Structures are given as structure tokens and as C-alpha cells.
Amino acid sequence: MRVLVVEDEEPLADAIARGLRREGMAVDIALTGDDGHEKSSVTRYDVVLLDRDLPGMSGDDLCREIVTSGELTRVLMLTASSSVSDRVDGLSLGADDYLAKPFAFPELVARVRALGRRATPAAPPLLTAGDVELDAAKRTVRRASGPVELTRKEFGVLEVLLSAGGSVVSSEELLERVWDENADPFTTTVRVTVMTLRKKLGEPGIIETVVGSGYRVSVAGSE
């Protein structure tokens, strides 16, 4: 899941980003409304966590821009005010959810995950290829021989490939969906992650390299 945190209090933005990354999400940060607008215009985020009171473009105006863009991006408004009128105002702008500060982090994670599910086409509870089984809700992977322990990035890559239903996924798309803006697009990060993922999944291999295009998991689940 790709998330954008638009929050002008840098310590809070950093804390939210660190926590969401520990939950396996790719997170970018914008400290002004203008920066948030620029990033949301060039990257398709699943969820935007948006403070209403921002320098530059206001959170309200940015929310309108995101909603009218036609993308499936979901907006979670963050604000210091918890009054009913403020919640109504935020939702009337097109925000999908509203959370007052201070908030409990587990609740924030639950709300972000719920919005993320609405931002992408419905996927089956279990993603499978051959005898490989990925449970996105429980964040577990199993093969016939038993559980497979993966890092967050390896899990993310496998989830994207399985969700593609046999279609080719480019390295650029994997980098965008699994990593965040801090990832260097000129490194071998994706290739190395796919290599370690293949080793952990074992034989027979299910991830196929399509030269010049990317990677795919065949519908039959074999290479």
C-alpha cells in the first residue's frame, strides 16, 4: 500500500511514517499543501493522510483536488479539532474518513488499512499460485512444505505479483507500489529483492522474468 502523509508538524509526520512503514506500507511525506499537491499529482497513492491546517495550499483545497482527480485515492483527514461541525465539514469536502488528534496509533493503522482496501479492486481473501498461498489480512505466506518467512518488501513484491493475475509487472511499478520516494530508481533493489524472494519460496519457481519488461507469476504457478 502506498501512503502519503501531508502534515506540517515534521516530528508527527515522521512518527506516523515510521509506524506505517513498520506495518509494511510505503510512505511518503509532504510538509506543505503545495508539496502534497505536487506529489499526489505525479504518484497514485492508495491513501492520503491529510492535515486540514497546512502552509501553502490548504488541506481543504488539496482534498478537493484529490477527490476531483478521478483517482481511487482515499483521503483520511487529520485535525486537532474533534467537533461535529469540523467532522461534517471535512467529510463534505469528499474526505473518506476523519480522525482527530491526538489519536491512538492502532486506530490510525486500522483506518488506513480499511481505506486502502477501498482504494484497490477487491482481491480474494487468499492469493495463490500453485502451492503458494498468501493471506494479505494475516500477512502470512505458506507453501506446501509450511510457512515462508518474508521481509516486508519481499511480502509486498509477492503480493503485487500475485494480484496481477499473470500479467507482467515492471520493476518501475514494483518500486512505486512497494517502496517509497526514498528508493533510488537506478539501484538493483527490485532485482535483489526478487532474487531473495525466489530463494525463500524454493522450487519449483513461480516468479518468471520477462526480459525487458519485468516479472510475472504464471497462472499455472510454474515457471
XYZ file of C-alpha atoms in Angstrom:
223
model
C 0.000 0.000 0.000
C 1.347 3.458 -0.943
C 0.519 6.238 1.547
C 1.153 9.987 1.524
C 1.295 11.839 4.862
C 0.628 15.582 4.421
C 1.393 17.105 7.805
C 3.300 20.297 8.612
C 4.409 19.149 12.074
C 7.537 17.331 10.966
C 8.049 15.222 14.141
C 4.461 13.965 13.905
C 4.758 13.292 10.174
C 7.977 11.343 10.733
C 6.452 9.348 13.589
C 3.387 8.419 11.530
C 5.571 7.432 8.566
C 7.851 5.252 10.706
C 4.882 3.497 12.286
C 3.146 2.829 8.969
C 6.375 1.561 7.419
C 6.660 -0.932 10.271
C 3.221 -2.129 9.167
C 4.591 -2.858 5.697
C 3.370 0.286 3.914
C 5.354 2.512 1.549
C 5.072 6.043 2.927
C 5.980 9.471 1.539
C 5.835 12.754 3.470
C 4.814 16.277 2.434
C 5.176 19.149 4.903
C 3.128 21.713 2.952
C -0.079 21.658 0.962
C 1.783 22.615 -2.199
C 4.243 19.744 -1.772
C 1.351 17.374 -1.093
C -0.401 18.570 -4.243
C 2.708 18.026 -6.352
C 3.343 14.531 -5.010
C -0.288 13.414 -5.283
C -0.361 14.693 -8.873
C 2.527 12.507 -10.039
C 2.086 9.406 -7.850
C -1.043 7.299 -7.396
C -1.452 6.854 -3.650
C -3.874 4.410 -2.093
C -4.424 6.637 0.946
C -3.568 10.265 1.763
C -3.412 11.283 5.429
C -4.197 14.969 5.238
C -3.942 17.670 7.890
C -6.513 20.437 7.307
C -4.315 23.294 8.558
C -1.344 23.446 6.187
C 1.006 26.153 4.929
C 0.551 26.923 1.258
C -2.420 25.121 -0.274
C -4.898 24.340 2.478
C -5.830 20.787 3.372
C -9.396 21.519 2.302
C -8.307 22.658 -1.169
C -5.954 19.700 -1.546
C -8.744 17.333 -0.551
C -10.961 18.805 -3.281
C -8.170 18.398 -5.837
C -7.643 14.740 -4.929
C -11.360 13.960 -4.965
C -11.953 15.626 -8.341
C -8.899 13.976 -9.935
C -10.904 10.818 -10.596
C -8.316 8.579 -8.926
C -9.302 5.901 -6.411
C -7.142 7.569 -3.739
C -8.844 7.665 -0.329
C -8.446 10.652 1.997
C -8.195 10.469 5.780
C -8.460 13.934 7.329
C -6.344 14.620 10.418
C -7.166 17.628 12.590
C -6.753 18.981 16.077
C -10.486 19.682 16.259
C -12.929 16.911 17.113
C -16.150 18.944 16.921
C -19.074 17.544 14.974
C -19.147 20.580 12.671
C -15.497 20.085 11.720
C -16.055 16.402 11.008
C -19.055 17.254 8.845
C -17.055 19.930 7.001
C -14.213 17.525 6.308
C -16.470 14.777 5.038
C -18.471 17.232 2.922
C -15.253 18.068 1.062
C -15.083 14.454 -0.078
C -12.811 13.017 2.590
C -13.454 9.330 3.208
C -12.676 9.373 6.932
C -11.820 11.803 9.711
C -9.578 11.370 12.752
C -8.993 13.929 15.492
C -5.609 14.497 17.124
C -4.359 13.084 19.404
C -5.233 9.615 18.160
C -4.329 6.052 19.081
C -1.879 4.702 16.511
C -3.524 1.243 16.242
C -6.770 3.013 15.292
C -4.941 5.034 12.630
C -3.459 1.841 11.160
C -6.863 0.136 11.123
C -8.471 3.106 9.366
C -5.669 3.353 6.796
C -5.925 -0.366 6.022
C -9.710 -0.124 5.659
C -9.389 2.817 3.264
C -6.626 1.040 1.356
C -8.945 -1.884 0.681
C -11.447 0.554 -0.817
C -8.782 2.177 -2.990
C -7.964 -1.011 -4.896
C -10.157 -3.548 -6.685
C -11.425 -6.261 -4.382
C -8.985 -9.131 -4.121
C -9.766 -12.668 -2.992
C -9.040 -13.397 0.684
C -6.175 -15.628 -0.377
C -3.811 -15.098 -3.302
C -2.439 -18.330 -4.692
C -0.135 -19.687 -7.372
C 0.414 -23.408 -7.423
C 1.011 -24.434 -3.828
C 1.992 -20.908 -2.715
C -0.649 -19.147 -0.630
C -0.557 -15.506 0.540
C -3.011 -14.205 3.150
C -2.949 -10.402 2.913
C -5.055 -9.873 6.040
C -2.880 -12.065 8.254
C 0.275 -11.107 6.309
C 1.382 -14.711 6.052
C 2.777 -16.831 3.215
C 2.687 -20.614 3.063
C 3.930 -23.223 0.652
C 3.097 -26.909 0.727
C 6.108 -27.510 2.959
C 4.958 -24.943 5.522
C 5.173 -21.216 6.375
C 7.580 -18.949 4.497
C 9.137 -16.079 6.453
C 9.469 -12.959 4.293
C 10.609 -9.401 4.901
C 8.050 -6.618 4.420
C 9.446 -5.765 0.986
C 9.522 -9.402 -0.148
C 5.933 -9.823 1.023
C 4.926 -6.647 -0.821
C 6.543 -7.762 -4.066
C 4.885 -11.183 -3.896
C 1.507 -9.611 -3.133
C 1.739 -7.263 -6.125
C 2.818 -10.078 -8.462
C 0.070 -12.445 -7.309
C -2.551 -9.682 -7.530
C -1.573 -9.059 -11.166
C -3.193 -12.355 -12.155
C -0.468 -13.462 -14.543
C 0.171 -10.026 -16.072
C 3.708 -8.674 -16.274
C 4.660 -6.151 -13.589
C 7.575 -3.858 -14.381
C 10.401 -3.114 -11.976
C 9.266 0.521 -12.018
C 5.763 -0.432 -10.909
C 7.100 -2.687 -8.152
C 9.333 0.143 -6.968
C 6.376 2.526 -6.901
C 3.942 0.176 -5.172
C 6.240 -1.446 -2.591
C 8.906 1.159 -1.835
C 8.588 4.922 -1.275
C 10.102 8.078 -2.750
C 13.393 7.499 -0.932
C 14.125 4.447 -3.068
C 16.743 5.048 -5.765
C 15.231 4.019 -9.126
C 18.708 3.322 -10.506
C 19.650 0.690 -7.939
C 19.215 -3.077 -8.187
C 16.819 -3.052 -5.210
C 13.937 -4.740 -7.028
C 16.134 -7.358 -8.708
C 17.849 -8.276 -5.440
C 14.522 -8.490 -3.580
C 13.046 -10.744 -6.264
C 16.162 -12.923 -6.106
C 15.919 -13.412 -2.319
C 12.164 -13.956 -2.606
C 12.722 -16.744 -5.134
C 15.229 -18.418 -2.835
C 12.842 -18.324 0.119
C 9.919 -19.689 -1.918
C 12.044 -22.553 -3.200
C 11.386 -24.904 -6.084
C 9.588 -25.128 -8.389
C 9.968 -21.407 -9.042
C 6.806 -19.389 -9.614
C 8.290 -15.972 -10.489
C 9.226 -15.594 -14.140
C 11.498 -12.870 -15.513
C 10.169 -11.344 -18.732
C 13.278 -9.858 -20.318
C 12.948 -6.131 -20.919
C 9.522 -5.978 -19.291
C 9.535 -7.148 -15.671
C 8.233 -10.106 -13.701
C 5.120 -12.251 -13.537
C 3.688 -15.206 -11.726
C 2.148 -17.607 -14.193
C -1.463 -18.585 -13.636
C -0.387 -22.209 -13.503
C 2.065 -21.308 -10.738
C 5.103 -22.723 -12.513
C 7.985 -21.076 -14.243
